[in-house]
């Protein structure tokens, strides 16, 4: 993999989260050569760091043997359903599209960042001592 | 002292300006005859028609080749030998997709598989592909992509394997090699539902014997029927002759009286 693609992929993986996602289903026939990208994406979304962002997300595999085209079904918490037909997409492209939508629907996005005050820091320190 | 300073400077500095002035003079243009000789003697090579990624990687490949030691080569040969061993010595080689997990989960998955007396093998994709290209299992190649792991056993334990994999969602069965036959997931599930080979051989034997019996029966029925009819006919003929003899005797007796 080219260096630039690898770098872009790691950039997306670091920022990826599943907060607004309820269910993801990976359907593919492993014997098809165009199923590599969906398998890579499945591995990426199963990474412990990404799974920790929403422990209620269901990730499911549906492995077929009928030469069907690879497909990724994403169901969001607001009922929106998304279908990726990944036959002609690379891992980076799938992650890019998915991140765009996931980031748009992120419930934490409207919240401001946590302000680290002096008192909160002291509180944390005390908690650690206990 | 000076040499020490020089070496230190070379180590810590990125340019050589500390020691001497850089030479920024342009190279002199050679005289005409020399230029003509150079122009004539430079070889005209055909254009490089290889794809761009391969052309660009020439230098990198040379660097990698230079970096390889005897030890690393021996290690690679060892790994390749292990792959060959895995495919030749085991009757069942199931190829599974493995998802990333924390070491504790990985340990529990391995423990579950080992409890069923099946082994879990990891192999380099590149080496496996190299081996498959040359071997008779070339059609297994599409399965070898992304994160794959091999669940192997010297005996045919497909049913046990499926029972274990049902409880481990971290491993997804893609297909595999069972008794020198390349199988997809569906085929493996159907294969596990089949009765043992001894029972199937017995069934085959009964089917074969029954067919032979029916053909022999069909061939012999007509002959049997014919022989039966003939025997009946001869019996009737004998009976009829006996009756006629009796009638003649009666007629003679009547005449005598």
Coordinates of N, CA, C and O in Angstrom, one line a residue, chain A:
Chain A
X1 N 0.8 -1.2 0.0 CA 0.0 0.0 0.0 C 0.9 1.2 0.0 O 1.9 1.3 0.7
X2 N 0.5 2.1 -0.8 CA 1.3 3.4 -0.9 C 1.3 4.1 0.5 O 0.3 3.9 1.2
X3 N 2.3 4.8 0.7 CA 2.5 5.4 2.0 C 1.4 6.4 2.3 O 0.9 6.5 3.4
X4 N 1.0 7.2 1.3 CA 0.0 8.2 1.5 C -1.4 7.6 1.8 O -2.1 8.1 2.7
X5 N -1.7 6.5 1.2 CA -3.0 5.8 1.5 C -2.9 5.2 2.9 O -3.9 5.3 3.6
X6 N -1.8 4.7 3.2 CA -1.6 4.1 4.6 C -1.8 5.2 5.6 O -2.5 5.0 6.7
X7 N -1.2 6.3 5.4 CA -1.3 7.4 6.3 C -2.7 7.9 6.5 O -3.2 8.2 7.6
X8 N -3.4 8.1 5.3 CA -4.8 8.5 5.4 C -5.7 7.5 6.1 O -6.6 7.9 6.8
X9 N -5.4 6.3 5.9 CA -6.2 5.2 6.5 C -6.0 5.3 8.0 O -7.0 5.2 8.8
X10 N -4.8 5.4 8.5 CA -4.5 5.4 9.9 C -5.1 6.7 10.5 O -5.6 6.7 11.6
X11 N -5.1 7.8 9.8 CA -5.7 9.0 10.2 C -7.2 8.8 10.5 O -7.8 9.2 11.5
X12 N -7.9 8.1 9.6 CA -9.3 7.9 9.7 C -9.6 6.9 10.8 O -10.6 7.0 11.6
X13 N -8.7 5.9 10.9 CA -8.9 4.8 12.0 C -8.8 5.5 13.4 O -9.6 5.1 14.3
X14 N -7.9 6.4 13.5 CA -7.7 7.1 14.8 C -8.9 7.9 15.2 O -9.3 8.0 16.4
X15 N -9.6 8.4 14.2 CA -10.8 9.3 14.5 C -12.1 8.6 14.4 O -13.1 9.1 14.8
X16 N -12.1 7.3 13.9 CA -13.4 6.6 13.7 C -14.0 6.3 15.1 O -13.4 6.0 16.1
X17 N -15.4 6.4 15.1 CA -16.1 6.0 16.3 C -17.5 5.4 15.8 O -17.9 5.6 14.7
X18 N -18.2 4.7 16.7 CA -19.4 4.1 16.4 C -20.6 4.6 17.3 O -21.5 3.9 17.5
X19 N -20.4 5.9 17.8 CA -21.4 6.4 18.7 C -22.8 6.4 18.1 O -23.8 6.0 18.8
X20 N -23.1 6.9 16.9 CA -24.4 6.9 16.4 C -24.9 5.6 15.7 O -26.0 5.6 15.1
X21 N -24.1 4.6 15.8 CA -24.4 3.4 15.0 C -25.0 2.3 15.9 O -24.5 2.0 17.0
X22 N -26.1 1.7 15.4 CA -26.7 0.6 16.1 C -26.3 -0.7 15.7 O -26.0 -1.6 16.4
X23 N -26.2 -0.9 14.3 CA -25.9 -2.2 13.8 C -25.1 -2.1 12.5 O -25.4 -1.2 11.7
X24 N -24.2 -3.0 12.3 CA -23.4 -3.1 11.1 C -23.4 -4.5 10.6 O -23.1 -5.4 11.4
X25 N -23.7 -4.7 9.4 CA -23.8 -6.1 8.9 C -22.9 -6.2 7.6 O -23.0 -5.4 6.7
X26 N -21.9 -7.1 7.7 CA -21.0 -7.3 6.5 C -21.5 -8.6 5.8 O -21.4 -9.7 6.3
X27 N -21.9 -8.4 4.5 CA -22.3 -9.6 3.7 C -21.3 -9.7 2.6 O -21.1 -8.7 1.8
X28 N -20.7 -10.8 2.5 CA -19.7 -11.0 1.4 C -19.5 -12.5 1.1 O -19.7 -13.4 1.9
X29 N -19.0 -12.7 -0.1 CA -18.5 -14.1 -0.5 C -17.0 -14.0 -0.5 O -16.4 -13.3 -1.3
X30 N -16.4 -14.7 0.4 CA -14.9 -14.6 0.5 C -14.1 -15.1 -0.7 O -13.0 -14.8 -0.9
X31 N -14.8 -15.9 -1.6 CA -14.2 -16.4 -2.8 C -14.0 -15.3 -3.9 O -13.3 -15.4 -4.8
X32 N -14.8 -14.2 -3.7 CA -14.7 -13.1 -4.7 C -13.5 -12.2 -4.4 O -13.3 -11.9 -3.2
X33 N -12.8 -11.8 -5.4 CA -11.6 -11.1 -5.1 C -11.9 -9.6 -4.7 O -11.0 -9.0 -4.1
X34 N -13.1 -9.1 -5.0 CA -13.4 -7.8 -4.5 C -14.0 -7.7 -3.1 O -14.5 -6.7 -2.7
X35 N -13.9 -8.8 -2.4 CA -14.3 -8.8 -1.0 C -13.2 -8.4 0.0 O -13.5 -8.4 1.2
X36 N -12.1 -8.1 -0.5 CA -10.9 -7.8 0.3 C -11.2 -6.5 1.1 O -10.9 -6.4 2.3
X37 N -11.7 -5.5 0.4 CA -11.9 -4.2 1.1 C -12.9 -4.3 2.2 O -12.6 -3.7 3.3
X38 N -14.0 -5.0 2.0 CA -15.0 -5.1 3.1 C -14.4 -5.9 4.3 O -14.7 -5.6 5.5
X39 N -13.5 -6.9 4.0 CA -12.9 -7.7 5.1 C -12.0 -6.8 5.9 O -11.9 -6.9 7.1
X40 N -11.3 -5.9 5.2 CA -10.4 -5.0 5.9 C -11.2 -4.0 6.8 O -10.8 -3.7 7.9
X41 N -12.3 -3.5 6.2 CA -13.1 -2.6 7.0 C -13.7 -3.3 8.2 O -13.8 -2.7 9.3
X42 N -14.1 -4.5 8.0 CA -14.7 -5.3 9.2 C -13.6 -5.4 10.3 O -13.9 -5.3 11.4
X43 N -12.4 -5.7 9.8 CA -11.3 -5.8 10.8 C -11.1 -4.5 11.5 O -10.9 -4.4 12.7
X44 N -11.2 -3.4 10.7 CA -10.9 -2.1 11.3 C -12.0 -1.7 12.4 O -11.7 -1.2 13.4
X45 N -13.3 -2.0 12.0 CA -14.4 -1.6 12.9 C -14.4 -2.5 14.2 O -15.0 -2.2 15.1
X46 N -13.7 -3.7 14.1 CA -13.7 -4.6 15.2 C -12.5 -4.2 16.2 O -12.4 -4.9 17.2
X47 N -11.8 -3.2 15.8 CA -10.7 -2.9 16.7 C -11.2 -2.4 18.1 O -12.2 -1.7 18.2
X48 N -10.5 -2.9 19.2 CA -11.0 -2.6 20.5 C -11.2 -1.1 20.8 O -12.2 -0.8 21.4
X49 N -10.4 -0.3 20.3 CA -10.5 1.2 20.5 C -11.8 1.7 19.9 O -12.4 2.6 20.5
X50 N -12.1 1.2 18.7 CA -13.3 1.7 18.0 C -14.6 1.1 18.7 O -15.6 1.8 18.8
X51 N -14.5 -0.2 19.0 CA -15.7 -0.8 19.7 C -16.0 -0.2 21.0 O -17.2 -0.2 21.4
X52 N -15.0 0.3 21.7 CA -15.2 0.9 23.0 C -16.0 2.2 22.9 O -16.7 2.5 23.9
X53 N -16.1 2.8 21.8 CA -16.8 4.1 21.7 C -18.3 3.9 21.8 O -19.0 4.8 22.2
X54 N -18.8 2.7 21.4 CA -20.2 2.3 21.6 C -20.3 0.8 21.8 O -20.2 0.1 20.8
X55 N -20.5 0.4 23.1 CA -20.5 -1.0 23.3 C -21.8 -1.7 22.9 O -22.0 -2.9 22.9
X56 N -22.8 -0.8 22.6 CA -24.1 -1.4 22.2 C -24.2 -1.7 20.7 O -25.2 -2.2 20.2
X57 N -23.2 -1.4 20.0 CA -23.2 -1.6 18.5 C -23.1 -3.1 18.2 O -22.2 -3.8 18.8
X58 N -23.9 -3.6 17.3 CA -23.9 -5.0 16.9 C -23.1 -5.1 15.6 O -23.5 -4.5 14.6
X59 N -22.1 -5.9 15.6 CA -21.4 -6.1 14.3 C -21.6 -7.6 13.9 O -21.3 -8.4 14.7
X60 N -22.1 -7.7 12.7 CA -22.5 -9.1 12.3 C -21.9 -9.4 11.0 O -21.8 -8.6 10.1
X61 N -21.5 -10.7 10.9 CA -20.9 -11.2 9.6 C -22.0 -12.1 8.9 O -22.7 -12.8 9.6
X62 N -22.1 -12.0 7.6 CA -23.0 -12.9 6.9 C -22.1 -13.4 5.7 O -22.0 -12.7 4.7
X63 N -21.5 -14.5 5.9 CA -20.6 -15.1 4.8 C -21.4 -16.0 3.9 O -22.1 -16.9 4.4
X64 N -21.4 -15.7 2.7 CA -22.2 -16.5 1.7 C -21.3 -17.2 0.7 O -20.1 -16.9 0.7
X65 N -21.8 -18.2 0.0 CA -21.1 -18.9 -1.0 C -21.8 -18.9 -2.3 O -21.8 -19.9 -3.0
X66 N -22.4 -17.8 -2.6 CA -23.2 -17.8 -3.9 C -22.7 -16.7 -4.8 O -23.4 -16.2 -5.7
X67 N -21.4 -16.3 -4.7 CA -20.8 -15.3 -5.6 C -21.5 -14.0 -5.5 O -21.6 -13.3 -6.5
X68 N -22.1 -13.6 -4.4 CA -22.9 -12.4 -4.3 C -21.9 -11.2 -4.1 O -20.7 -11.4 -3.6
X69 N -22.3 -10.0 -4.5 CA -21.5 -8.8 -4.3 C -21.3 -8.5 -2.9 O -22.3 -8.6 -2.1
X70 N -20.1 -8.0 -2.5 CA -20.0 -7.6 -1.0 C -20.8 -6.3 -0.7 O -20.9 -5.4 -1.5
X71 N -21.4 -6.4 0.5 CA -22.3 -5.3 0.9 C -22.2 -5.1 2.4 O -22.1 -6.0 3.1
X72 N -22.2 -3.8 2.7 CA -22.2 -3.4 4.2 C -23.4 -2.6 4.5 O -23.6 -1.6 4.0
X73 N -24.2 -3.2 5.4 CA -25.4 -2.5 5.9 C -25.2 -1.8 7.2 O -24.8 -2.5 8.2
X74 N -25.4 -0.5 7.3 CA -25.2 0.2 8.5 C -26.5 0.8 9.0 O -27.2 1.4 8.1
X75 N -26.9 0.6 10.2 CA -28.1 1.1 10.7 C -27.8 2.1 11.9 O -27.1 1.7 12.8
X76 N -28.3 3.3 11.7 CA -28.0 4.3 12.8 C -29.0 4.3 13.8 O -30.1 3.8 13.7
X77 N -28.7 5.0 14.9 CA -29.7 5.1 16.1 C -30.9 5.8 15.7 O -32.0 5.6 16.3
X78 N -30.9 6.7 14.7 CA -32.1 7.5 14.4 C -32.9 6.8 13.3 O -33.8 7.3 12.7
X79 N -32.6 5.5 13.0 CA -33.4 4.7 12.1 C -32.9 4.8 10.6 O -33.4 4.1 9.8
X80 N -31.9 5.7 10.4 CA -31.4 5.8 9.0 C -30.6 4.6 8.7 O -29.8 4.1 9.4
X81 N -30.8 4.1 7.5 CA -30.1 2.9 7.0 C -29.2 3.2 5.8 O -29.6 4.0 5.0
X82 N -28.1 2.7 5.8 CA -27.1 3.0 4.8 C -26.6 1.7 4.2 O -26.3 0.7 4.9
X83 N -26.5 1.6 2.9 CA -26.0 0.4 2.2 C -24.8 0.8 1.4 O -24.8 1.6 0.6
X84 N -23.7 0.1 1.7 CA -22.4 0.3 1.0 C -22.3 -0.9 0.0 O -22.2 -2.1 0.5
X85 N -22.3 -0.7 -1.3 CA -21.9 -1.8 -2.2 C -20.4 -1.7 -2.5 O -20.0 -0.8 -3.3
X86 N -19.6 -2.5 -1.8 CA -18.2 -2.2 -1.7 C -17.4 -2.9 -2.8 O -16.2 -3.0 -2.7
X87 N -18.1 -3.4 -3.8 CA -17.3 -4.2 -4.8 C -16.2 -3.4 -5.5 O -15.2 -3.9 -5.8
X88 N -16.5 -2.1 -5.7 CA -15.5 -1.3 -6.4 C -14.9 -0.2 -5.5 O -14.3 0.8 -6.0
X89 N -15.0 -0.4 -4.2 CA -14.5 0.6 -3.3 C -13.3 0.0 -2.5 O -13.2 -1.1 -2.3
X90 N -12.4 0.9 -2.2 CA -11.2 0.5 -1.4 C -11.5 0.7 0.1 O -12.6 1.4 0.4
X91 N -10.7 0.2 0.9 CA -10.9 0.4 2.4 C -10.9 1.8 2.8 O -11.8 2.3 3.5
X92 N -10.1 2.6 2.2 CA -10.0 4.1 2.5 C -11.3 4.8 2.1 O -11.8 5.6 2.9
X93 N -11.8 4.4 0.9 CA -13.0 5.1 0.5 C -14.2 4.8 1.4 O -15.0 5.7 1.7
X94 N -14.3 3.5 1.7 CA -15.4 3.1 2.6 C -15.3 3.8 4.0 O -16.3 4.4 4.5
X95 N -14.1 3.8 4.5 CA -13.9 4.4 5.8 C -14.2 5.9 5.7 O -14.8 6.5 6.7
X96 N -13.8 6.5 4.6 CA -14.0 8.0 4.4 C -15.5 8.3 4.4 O -15.9 9.2 5.1
X97 N -16.3 7.6 3.6 CA -17.7 7.8 3.5 C -18.4 7.6 4.9 O -19.2 8.4 5.3
X98 N -17.9 6.5 5.5 CA -18.6 6.1 6.8 C -18.2 7.2 7.9 O -19.1 7.6 8.6
X99 N -17.0 7.6 7.9 CA -16.6 8.6 8.9 C -17.4 9.9 8.7 O -17.8 10.5 9.7
X100 N -17.6 10.3 7.5 CA -18.3 11.5 7.2 C -19.7 11.5 7.8 O -20.2 12.4 8.4
X101 N -20.4 10.3 7.6 CA -21.8 10.2 8.1 C -21.8 10.0 9.6 O -22.6 10.6 10.3
X102 N -20.9 9.3 10.1 CA -20.8 9.0 11.5 C -20.5 10.3 12.3 O -21.1 10.6 13.3
X103 N -19.6 11.1 11.7 CA -19.2 12.3 12.4 C -20.4 13.3 12.3 O -20.6 14.1 13.3
X104 N -21.2 13.3 11.3 CA -22.3 14.2 11.1 C -23.4 13.9 12.2 O -24.0 14.8 12.7
X105 N -23.6 12.6 12.5 CA -24.6 12.2 13.4 C -24.1 12.0 14.8 O -24.8 11.5 15.7
X106 N -22.9 12.4 15.1 CA -22.3 12.2 16.4 C -23.0 12.9 17.5 O -23.1 14.1 17.4
X107 N -23.6 12.2 18.5 CA -24.3 13.0 19.6 C -23.4 13.8 20.4 O -23.8 14.8 21.0
X108 N -22.1 13.5 20.5 CA -21.2 14.3 21.3 C -20.7 15.6 20.6 O -20.0 16.4 21.2
X109 N -21.1 15.7 19.3 CA -20.5 16.8 18.5 C -21.0 18.1 19.1 O -20.2 19.1 19.1
X110 N -22.3 18.2 19.5 CA -22.9 19.4 20.0 C -22.3 19.8 21.3 O -22.3 21.0 21.7
X111 N -21.9 18.8 22.1 CA -21.3 19.1 23.4 C -19.9 19.8 23.2 O -19.2 19.4 22.3
X112 N -19.7 20.7 24.1 CA -18.3 21.4 24.1 C -17.3 20.5 24.7 O -17.6 19.5 25.4
X113 N -16.0 20.8 24.5 CA -15.0 19.9 25.1 C -14.9 20.2 26.6 O -15.3 21.2 27.1
X114 N -14.5 19.2 27.3 CA -14.4 19.3 28.8 C -13.4 20.3 29.2 O -12.2 20.2 28.7
X115 N -13.8 21.2 30.1 CA -12.8 22.2 30.5 C -12.1 21.7 31.8 O -12.8 21.4 32.8
X116 N -10.8 21.6 31.7 CA -10.0 21.1 32.8 C -9.8 22.2 33.8 O -8.9 23.1 33.6
X117 N -10.6 22.3 34.8 CA -10.4 23.3 35.9 C -9.4 22.8 37.0 O -9.2 21.5 37.0
X118 N -9.1 23.7 37.8 CA -8.1 23.3 38.9 C -8.8 22.3 39.9 O -8.2 21.3 40.2
X119 N -10.1 22.6 40.2 CA -10.8 21.8 41.2 C -11.0 20.4 40.7 O -10.9 19.4 41.4
X120 N -11.3 20.3 39.4 CA -11.6 19.0 38.8 C -10.3 18.1 38.8 O -10.4 16.9 39.1
X121 N -9.2 18.8 38.6 CA -7.9 18.1 38.6 C -7.6 17.6 40.0 O -7.2 16.4 40.1
X122 N -7.9 18.4 41.0 CA -7.6 18.0 42.4 C -8.5 16.8 42.7 O -8.1 15.8 43.4
X123 N -9.8 16.9 42.3 CA -10.8 15.8 42.6 C -10.3 14.5 42.0 O -10.3 13.5 42.6
X124 N -9.8 14.6 40.8 CA -9.2 13.4 40.1 C -8.1 12.8 40.9 O -7.9 11.6 41.1
X125 N -7.2 13.7 41.3 CA -6.0 13.3 42.1 C -6.4 12.6 43.3 O -5.9 11.5 43.7
X126 N -7.5 13.1 44.0 CA -7.9 12.5 45.3 C -8.5 11.1 45.0 O -8.3 10.2 45.8
X127 N -9.2 11.1 43.9 CA -9.9 9.8 43.5 C -8.8 8.7 43.3 O -9.0 7.6 43.7
X128 N -7.7 9.1 42.7 CA -6.6 8.2 42.4 C -6.0 7.7 43.7 O -5.7 6.5 43.8
X129 N -5.8 8.6 44.6 CA -5.2 8.3 45.9 C -5.9 7.2 46.6 O -5.4 6.3 47.2
X130 N -7.3 7.3 46.6 CA -8.1 6.3 47.3 C -7.9 4.9 46.6 O -7.8 4.0 47.2

